[in-house]
Coordinates of N, CA, C and O in Angstrom, one line a residue:
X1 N 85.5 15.9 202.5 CA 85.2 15.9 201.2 C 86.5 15.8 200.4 O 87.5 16.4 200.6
X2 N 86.3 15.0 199.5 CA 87.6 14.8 198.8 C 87.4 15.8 197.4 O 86.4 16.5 197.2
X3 N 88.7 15.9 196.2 CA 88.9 16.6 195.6 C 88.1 15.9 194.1 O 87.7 16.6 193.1
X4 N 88.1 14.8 194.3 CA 87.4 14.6 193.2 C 85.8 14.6 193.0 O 85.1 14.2 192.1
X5 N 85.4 15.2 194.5 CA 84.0 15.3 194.8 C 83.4 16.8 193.9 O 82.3 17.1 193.4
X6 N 84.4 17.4 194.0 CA 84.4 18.9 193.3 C 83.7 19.2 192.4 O 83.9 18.2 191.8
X7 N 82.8 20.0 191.4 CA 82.5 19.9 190.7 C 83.4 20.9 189.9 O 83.7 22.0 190.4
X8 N 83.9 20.5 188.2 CA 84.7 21.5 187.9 C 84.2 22.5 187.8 O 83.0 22.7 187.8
X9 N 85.4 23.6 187.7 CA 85.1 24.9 187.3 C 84.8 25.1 185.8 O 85.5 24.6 184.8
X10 N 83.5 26.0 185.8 CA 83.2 26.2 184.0 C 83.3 27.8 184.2 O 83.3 28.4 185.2
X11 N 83.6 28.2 182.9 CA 83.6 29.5 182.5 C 82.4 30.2 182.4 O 81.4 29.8 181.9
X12 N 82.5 31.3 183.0 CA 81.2 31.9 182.9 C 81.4 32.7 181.4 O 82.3 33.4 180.9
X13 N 79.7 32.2 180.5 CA 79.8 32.7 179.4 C 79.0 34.2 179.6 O 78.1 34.3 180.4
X14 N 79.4 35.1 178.9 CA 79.2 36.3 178.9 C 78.4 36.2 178.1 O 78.7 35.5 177.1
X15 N 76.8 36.9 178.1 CA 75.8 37.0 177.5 C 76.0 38.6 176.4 O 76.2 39.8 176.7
X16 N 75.9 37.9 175.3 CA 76.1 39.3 174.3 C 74.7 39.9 174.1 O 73.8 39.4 173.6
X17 N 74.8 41.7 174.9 CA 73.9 42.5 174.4 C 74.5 43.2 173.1 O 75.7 43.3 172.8
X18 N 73.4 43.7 172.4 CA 73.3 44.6 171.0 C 74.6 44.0 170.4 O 75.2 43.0 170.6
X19 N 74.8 45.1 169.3 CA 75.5 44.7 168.5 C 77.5 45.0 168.6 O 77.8 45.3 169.8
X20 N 78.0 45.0 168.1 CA 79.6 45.2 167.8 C 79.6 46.6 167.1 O 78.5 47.0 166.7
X21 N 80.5 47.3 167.0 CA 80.5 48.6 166.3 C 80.5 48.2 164.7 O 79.8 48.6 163.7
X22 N 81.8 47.2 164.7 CA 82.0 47.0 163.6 C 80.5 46.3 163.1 O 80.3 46.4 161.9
X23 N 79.5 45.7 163.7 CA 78.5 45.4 162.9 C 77.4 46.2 162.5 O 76.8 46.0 161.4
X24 N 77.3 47.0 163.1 CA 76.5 48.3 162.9 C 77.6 49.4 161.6 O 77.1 50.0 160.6
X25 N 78.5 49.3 161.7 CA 79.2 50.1 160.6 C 78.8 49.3 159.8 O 78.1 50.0 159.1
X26 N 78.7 47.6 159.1 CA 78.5 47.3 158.5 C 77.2 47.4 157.9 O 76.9 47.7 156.7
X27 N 76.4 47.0 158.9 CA 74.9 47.5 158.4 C 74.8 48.5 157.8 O 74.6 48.3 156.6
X28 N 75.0 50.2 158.0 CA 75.1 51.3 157.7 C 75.2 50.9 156.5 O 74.2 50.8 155.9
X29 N 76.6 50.5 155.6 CA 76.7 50.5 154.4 C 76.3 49.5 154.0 O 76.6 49.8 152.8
X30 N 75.8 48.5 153.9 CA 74.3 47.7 153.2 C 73.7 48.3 153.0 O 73.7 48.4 151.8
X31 N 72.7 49.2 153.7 CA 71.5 50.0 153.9 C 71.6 50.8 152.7 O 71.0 50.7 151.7
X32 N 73.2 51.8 153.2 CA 73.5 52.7 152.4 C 73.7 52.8 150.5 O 73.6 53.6 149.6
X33 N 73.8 51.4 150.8 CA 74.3 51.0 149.1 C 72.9 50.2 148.6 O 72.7 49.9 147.4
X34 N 72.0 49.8 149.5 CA 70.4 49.8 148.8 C 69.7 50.7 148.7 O 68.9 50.6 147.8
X35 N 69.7 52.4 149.7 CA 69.4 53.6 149.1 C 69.6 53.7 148.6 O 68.9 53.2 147.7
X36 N 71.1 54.6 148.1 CA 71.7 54.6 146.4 C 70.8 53.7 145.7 O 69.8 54.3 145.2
X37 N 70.8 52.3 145.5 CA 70.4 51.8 144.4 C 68.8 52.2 144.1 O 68.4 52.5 142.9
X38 N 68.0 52.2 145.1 CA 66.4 52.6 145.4 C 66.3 54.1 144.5 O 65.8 54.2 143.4
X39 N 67.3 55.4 145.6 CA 67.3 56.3 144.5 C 67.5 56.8 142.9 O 67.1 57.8 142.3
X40 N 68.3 55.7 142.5 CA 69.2 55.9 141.0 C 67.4 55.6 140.5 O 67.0 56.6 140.1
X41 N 66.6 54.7 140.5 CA 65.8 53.3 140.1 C 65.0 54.6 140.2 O 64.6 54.9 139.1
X42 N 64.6 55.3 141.0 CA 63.4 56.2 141.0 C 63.8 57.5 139.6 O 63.0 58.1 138.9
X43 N 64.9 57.5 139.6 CA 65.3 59.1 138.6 C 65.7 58.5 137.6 O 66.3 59.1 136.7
X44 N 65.5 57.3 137.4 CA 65.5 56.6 136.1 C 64.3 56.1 135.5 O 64.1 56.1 134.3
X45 N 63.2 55.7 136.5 CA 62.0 55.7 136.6 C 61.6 57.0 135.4 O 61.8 57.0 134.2
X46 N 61.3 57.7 136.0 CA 61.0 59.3 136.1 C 61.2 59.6 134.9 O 60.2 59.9 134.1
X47 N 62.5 59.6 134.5 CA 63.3 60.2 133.1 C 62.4 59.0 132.1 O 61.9 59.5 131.0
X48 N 62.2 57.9 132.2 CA 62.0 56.9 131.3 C 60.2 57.2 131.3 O 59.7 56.8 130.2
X49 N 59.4 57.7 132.0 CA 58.4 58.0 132.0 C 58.0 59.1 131.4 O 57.0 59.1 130.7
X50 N 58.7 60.2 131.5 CA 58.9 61.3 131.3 C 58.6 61.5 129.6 O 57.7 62.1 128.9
X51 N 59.9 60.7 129.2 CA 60.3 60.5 127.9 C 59.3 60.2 126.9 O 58.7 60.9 126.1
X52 N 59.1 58.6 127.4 CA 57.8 57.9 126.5 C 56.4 58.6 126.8 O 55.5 58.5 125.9
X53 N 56.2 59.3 127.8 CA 55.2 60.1 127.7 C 54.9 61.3 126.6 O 53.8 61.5 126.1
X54 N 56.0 61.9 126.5 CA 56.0 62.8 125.1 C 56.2 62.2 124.0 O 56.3 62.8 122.9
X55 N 56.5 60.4 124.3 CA 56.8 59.7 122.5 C 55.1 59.4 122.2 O 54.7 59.3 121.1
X56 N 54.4 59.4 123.2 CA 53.0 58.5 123.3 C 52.2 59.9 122.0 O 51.8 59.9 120.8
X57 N 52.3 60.9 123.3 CA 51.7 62.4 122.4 C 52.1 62.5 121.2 O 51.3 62.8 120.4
X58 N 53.6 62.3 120.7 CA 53.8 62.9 119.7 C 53.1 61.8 118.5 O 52.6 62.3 117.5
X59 N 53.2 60.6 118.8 CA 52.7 59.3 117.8 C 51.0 59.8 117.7 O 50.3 59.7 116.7
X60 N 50.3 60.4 119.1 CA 49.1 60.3 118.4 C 49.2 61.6 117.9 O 48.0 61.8 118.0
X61 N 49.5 62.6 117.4 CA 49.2 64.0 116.9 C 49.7 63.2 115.1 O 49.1 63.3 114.0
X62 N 50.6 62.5 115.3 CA 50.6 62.0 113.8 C 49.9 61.2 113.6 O 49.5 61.3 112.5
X63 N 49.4 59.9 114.4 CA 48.3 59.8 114.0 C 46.9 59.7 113.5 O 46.2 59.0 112.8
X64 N 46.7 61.2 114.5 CA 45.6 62.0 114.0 C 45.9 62.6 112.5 O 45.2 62.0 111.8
X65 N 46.5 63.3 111.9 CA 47.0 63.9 110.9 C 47.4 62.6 109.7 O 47.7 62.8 108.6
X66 N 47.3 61.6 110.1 CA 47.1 60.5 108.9 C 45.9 59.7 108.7 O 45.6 59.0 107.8
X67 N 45.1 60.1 109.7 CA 43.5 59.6 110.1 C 42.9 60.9 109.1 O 42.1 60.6 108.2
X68 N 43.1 61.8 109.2 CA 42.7 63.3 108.5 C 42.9 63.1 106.8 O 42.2 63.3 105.8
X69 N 44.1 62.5 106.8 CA 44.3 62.8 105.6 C 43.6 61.2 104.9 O 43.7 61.2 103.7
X70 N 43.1 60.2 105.5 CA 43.1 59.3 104.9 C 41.5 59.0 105.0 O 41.0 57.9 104.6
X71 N 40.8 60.1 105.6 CA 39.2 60.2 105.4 C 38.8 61.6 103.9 O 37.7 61.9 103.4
X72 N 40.0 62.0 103.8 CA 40.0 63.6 102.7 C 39.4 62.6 101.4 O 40.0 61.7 100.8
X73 N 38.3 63.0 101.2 CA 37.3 62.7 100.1 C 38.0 62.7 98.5 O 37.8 61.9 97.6
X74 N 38.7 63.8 98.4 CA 38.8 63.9 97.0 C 40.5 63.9 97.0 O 41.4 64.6 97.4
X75 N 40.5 62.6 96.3 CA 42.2 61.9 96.0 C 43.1 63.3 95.5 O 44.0 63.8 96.2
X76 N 42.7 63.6 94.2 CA 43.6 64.4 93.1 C 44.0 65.8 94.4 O 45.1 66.4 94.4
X77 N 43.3 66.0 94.9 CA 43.5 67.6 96.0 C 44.6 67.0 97.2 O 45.5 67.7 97.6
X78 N 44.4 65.8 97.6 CA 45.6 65.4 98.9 C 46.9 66.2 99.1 O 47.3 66.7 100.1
X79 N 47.4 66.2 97.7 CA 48.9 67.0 97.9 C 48.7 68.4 97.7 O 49.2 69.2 98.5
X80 N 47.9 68.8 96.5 CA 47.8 70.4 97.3 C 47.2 70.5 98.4 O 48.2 71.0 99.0
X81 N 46.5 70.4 99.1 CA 45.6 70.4 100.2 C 46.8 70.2 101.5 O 46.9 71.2 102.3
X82 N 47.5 68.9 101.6 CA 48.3 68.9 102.8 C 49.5 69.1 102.6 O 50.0 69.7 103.5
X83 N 50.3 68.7 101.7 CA 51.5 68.7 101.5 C 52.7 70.1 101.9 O 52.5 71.2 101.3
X84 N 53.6 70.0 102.7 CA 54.5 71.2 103.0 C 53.6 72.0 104.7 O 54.1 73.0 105.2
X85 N 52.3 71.5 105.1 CA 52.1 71.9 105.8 C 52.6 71.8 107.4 O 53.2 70.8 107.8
X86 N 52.3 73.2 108.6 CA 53.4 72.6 109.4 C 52.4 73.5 110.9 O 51.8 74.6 110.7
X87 N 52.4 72.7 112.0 CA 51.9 73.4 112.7 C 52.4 73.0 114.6 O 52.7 71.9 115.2
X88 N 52.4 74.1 115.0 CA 53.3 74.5 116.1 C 51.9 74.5 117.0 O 50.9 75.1 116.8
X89 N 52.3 73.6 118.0 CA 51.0 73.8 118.7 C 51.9 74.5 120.0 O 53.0 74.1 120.4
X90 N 50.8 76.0 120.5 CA 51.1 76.8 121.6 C 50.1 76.5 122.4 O 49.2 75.9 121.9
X91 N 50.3 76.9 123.7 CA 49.2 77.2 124.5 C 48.0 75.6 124.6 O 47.3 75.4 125.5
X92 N 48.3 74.9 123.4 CA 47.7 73.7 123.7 C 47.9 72.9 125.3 O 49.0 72.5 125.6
X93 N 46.8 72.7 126.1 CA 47.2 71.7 127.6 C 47.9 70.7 126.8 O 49.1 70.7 127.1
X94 N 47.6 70.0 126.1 CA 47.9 68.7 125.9 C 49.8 68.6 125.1 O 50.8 68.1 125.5
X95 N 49.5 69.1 124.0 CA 50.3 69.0 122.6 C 51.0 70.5 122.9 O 51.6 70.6 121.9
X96 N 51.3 71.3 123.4 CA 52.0 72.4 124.1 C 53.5 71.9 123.6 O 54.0 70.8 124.1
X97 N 54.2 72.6 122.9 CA 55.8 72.7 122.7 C 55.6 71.9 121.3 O 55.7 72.8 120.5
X98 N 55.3 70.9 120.6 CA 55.1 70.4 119.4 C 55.2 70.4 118.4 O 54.2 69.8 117.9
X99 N 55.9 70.8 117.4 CA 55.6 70.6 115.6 C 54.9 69.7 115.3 O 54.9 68.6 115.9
X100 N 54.4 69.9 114.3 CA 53.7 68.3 113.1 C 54.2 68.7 112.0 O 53.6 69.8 111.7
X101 N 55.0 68.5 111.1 CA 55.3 68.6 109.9 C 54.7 67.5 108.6 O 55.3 66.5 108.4
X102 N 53.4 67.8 107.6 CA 53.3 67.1 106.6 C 54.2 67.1 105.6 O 54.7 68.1 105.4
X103 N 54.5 66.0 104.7 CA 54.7 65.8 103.1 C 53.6 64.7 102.8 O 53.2 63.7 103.5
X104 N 53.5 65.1 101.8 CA 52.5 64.2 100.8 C 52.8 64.2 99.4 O 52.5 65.2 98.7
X105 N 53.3 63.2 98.9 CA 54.4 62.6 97.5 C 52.9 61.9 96.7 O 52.0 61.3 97.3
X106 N 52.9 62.3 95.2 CA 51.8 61.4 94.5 C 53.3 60.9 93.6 O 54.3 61.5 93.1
X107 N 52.8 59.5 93.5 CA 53.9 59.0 92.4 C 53.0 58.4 91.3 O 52.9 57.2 91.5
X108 N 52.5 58.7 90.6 CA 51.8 58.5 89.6 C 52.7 57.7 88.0 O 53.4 58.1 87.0
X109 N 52.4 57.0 88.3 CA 53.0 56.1 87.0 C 54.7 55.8 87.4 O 55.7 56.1 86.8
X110 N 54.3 55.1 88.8 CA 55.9 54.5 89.4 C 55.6 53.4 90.0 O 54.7 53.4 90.8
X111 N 56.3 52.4 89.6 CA 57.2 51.7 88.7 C 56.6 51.8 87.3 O 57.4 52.1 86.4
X112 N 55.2 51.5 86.9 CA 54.8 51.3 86.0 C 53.4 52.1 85.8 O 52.8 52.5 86.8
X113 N 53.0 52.4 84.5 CA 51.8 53.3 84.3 C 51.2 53.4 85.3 O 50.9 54.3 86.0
X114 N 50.7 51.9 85.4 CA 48.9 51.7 85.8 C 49.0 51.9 87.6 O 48.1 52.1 88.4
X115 N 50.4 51.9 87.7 CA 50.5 52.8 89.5 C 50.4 54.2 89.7 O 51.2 55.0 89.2
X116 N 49.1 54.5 90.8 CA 49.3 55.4 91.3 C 48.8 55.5 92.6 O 47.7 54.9 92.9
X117 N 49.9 56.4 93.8 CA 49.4 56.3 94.9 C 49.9 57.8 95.4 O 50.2 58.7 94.7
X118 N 49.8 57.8 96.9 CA 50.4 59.0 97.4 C 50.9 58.2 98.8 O 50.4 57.4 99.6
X119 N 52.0 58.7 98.6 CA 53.0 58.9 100.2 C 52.7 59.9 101.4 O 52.6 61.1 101.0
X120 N 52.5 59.8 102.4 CA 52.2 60.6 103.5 C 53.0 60.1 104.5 O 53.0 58.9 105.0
X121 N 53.9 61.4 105.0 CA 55.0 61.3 106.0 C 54.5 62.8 106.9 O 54.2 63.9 106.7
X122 N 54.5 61.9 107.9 CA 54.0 63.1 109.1 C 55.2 62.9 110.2 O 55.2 62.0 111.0
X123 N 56.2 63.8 110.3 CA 57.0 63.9 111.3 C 56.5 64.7 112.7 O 55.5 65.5 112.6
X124 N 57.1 64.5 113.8 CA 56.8 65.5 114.9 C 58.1 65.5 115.9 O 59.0 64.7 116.1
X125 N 57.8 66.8 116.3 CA 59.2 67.5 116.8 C 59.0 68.4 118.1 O 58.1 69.1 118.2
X126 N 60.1 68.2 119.1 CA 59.7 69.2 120.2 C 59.4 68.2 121.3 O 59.6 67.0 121.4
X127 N 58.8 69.0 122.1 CA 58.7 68.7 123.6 C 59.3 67.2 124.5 O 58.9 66.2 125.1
X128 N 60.4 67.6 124.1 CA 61.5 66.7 125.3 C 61.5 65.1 124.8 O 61.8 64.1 125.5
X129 N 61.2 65.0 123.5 CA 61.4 63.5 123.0 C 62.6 63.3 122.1 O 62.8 64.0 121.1
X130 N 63.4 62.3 122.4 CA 64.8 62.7 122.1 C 65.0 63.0 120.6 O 65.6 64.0 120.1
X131 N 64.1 61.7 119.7 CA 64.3 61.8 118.3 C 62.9 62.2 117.2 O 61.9 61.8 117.7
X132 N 62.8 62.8 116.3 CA 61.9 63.2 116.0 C 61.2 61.9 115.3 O 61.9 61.0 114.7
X133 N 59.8 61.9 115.2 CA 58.9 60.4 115.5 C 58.3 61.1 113.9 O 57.9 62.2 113.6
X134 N 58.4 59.8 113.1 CA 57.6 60.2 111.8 C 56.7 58.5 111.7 O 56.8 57.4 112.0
X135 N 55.6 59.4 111.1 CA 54.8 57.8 110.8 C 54.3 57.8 108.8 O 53.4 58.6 108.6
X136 N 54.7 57.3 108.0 CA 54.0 56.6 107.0 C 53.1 56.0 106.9 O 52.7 55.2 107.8
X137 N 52.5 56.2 105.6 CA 51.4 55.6 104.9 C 51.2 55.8 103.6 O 51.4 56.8 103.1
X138 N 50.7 54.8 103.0 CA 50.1 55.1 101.9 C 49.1 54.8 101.0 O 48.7 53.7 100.9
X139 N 48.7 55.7 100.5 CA 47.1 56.0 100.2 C 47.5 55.7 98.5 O 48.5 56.1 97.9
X140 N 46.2 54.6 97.8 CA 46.0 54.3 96.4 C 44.9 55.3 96.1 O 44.0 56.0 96.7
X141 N 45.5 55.1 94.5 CA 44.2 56.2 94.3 C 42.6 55.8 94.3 O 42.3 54.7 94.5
X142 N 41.7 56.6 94.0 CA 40.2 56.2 94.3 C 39.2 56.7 93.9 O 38.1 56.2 94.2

């Protein structure tokens, strides 16, 4: 047999099991830095839910209290009747921690004589909403 009958020599390729360390450390911090991000996203979640959940209550307690005042039958009584009034809700399930604060303004002959109306400002205050939430309206006379 001659030498060029030979068949060459090839390398034997080594078959790769699992991974490299270094790729597994890498994985690790991928993973690691999409928890973090998963976590942050939930307690932001949470806080942002949290929040608008007490802006939702506080908007309707005011506007219940402007539905009240704007079914009140007898115009000239509006501002004695609500005006300066203020109520702390306790023990309520719902409205629990809460102020409602009324004013009720009559501007009678503003700008001109033949105007007259009333202003109604209902603020609310309390239970874990950052800024206190006021709603207007205003009522002509009748």
């Amino acid at each position: 047999m001659t030498a060029s009958m030979h068949l060459p020599r090839t390398r034997v390729r080594l078959v790769r099991r699992g991974m490299t360390l270094i790729e597994v450390i890498i994985a690790i911090v991928i993973l690691s830095g999409a928890m973090l991000g998963l976590a942050n996203f939930g307690r932001l979640f949470q806080h942002n839910v949290s929040t608008t959940s007490g802006q939702t209550l506080a908007s309707d307690l005011a506007t219940q209290r402007i539905e009240t005042i704007k079914a009140w039958r007898a115009y000239l009584t509006l501002v004695a009747t609500y005006d300066g009034t203020t109520e702390t809700f306790v023990g309520n399930p719902v409205y629990n921690g809460f102020t409602r604060k009324t004013k009720v303004v009559r501007c009678s002959g503003c700008p001109t004589v033949t105007n007259d109306y009333i202003t109604v400002t209902v603020t609310i205050t309390g239970n874990n909403i950052p800024a206190p939430l006021a709603k207007t309206t205003i009522i002509a006379a009748f």
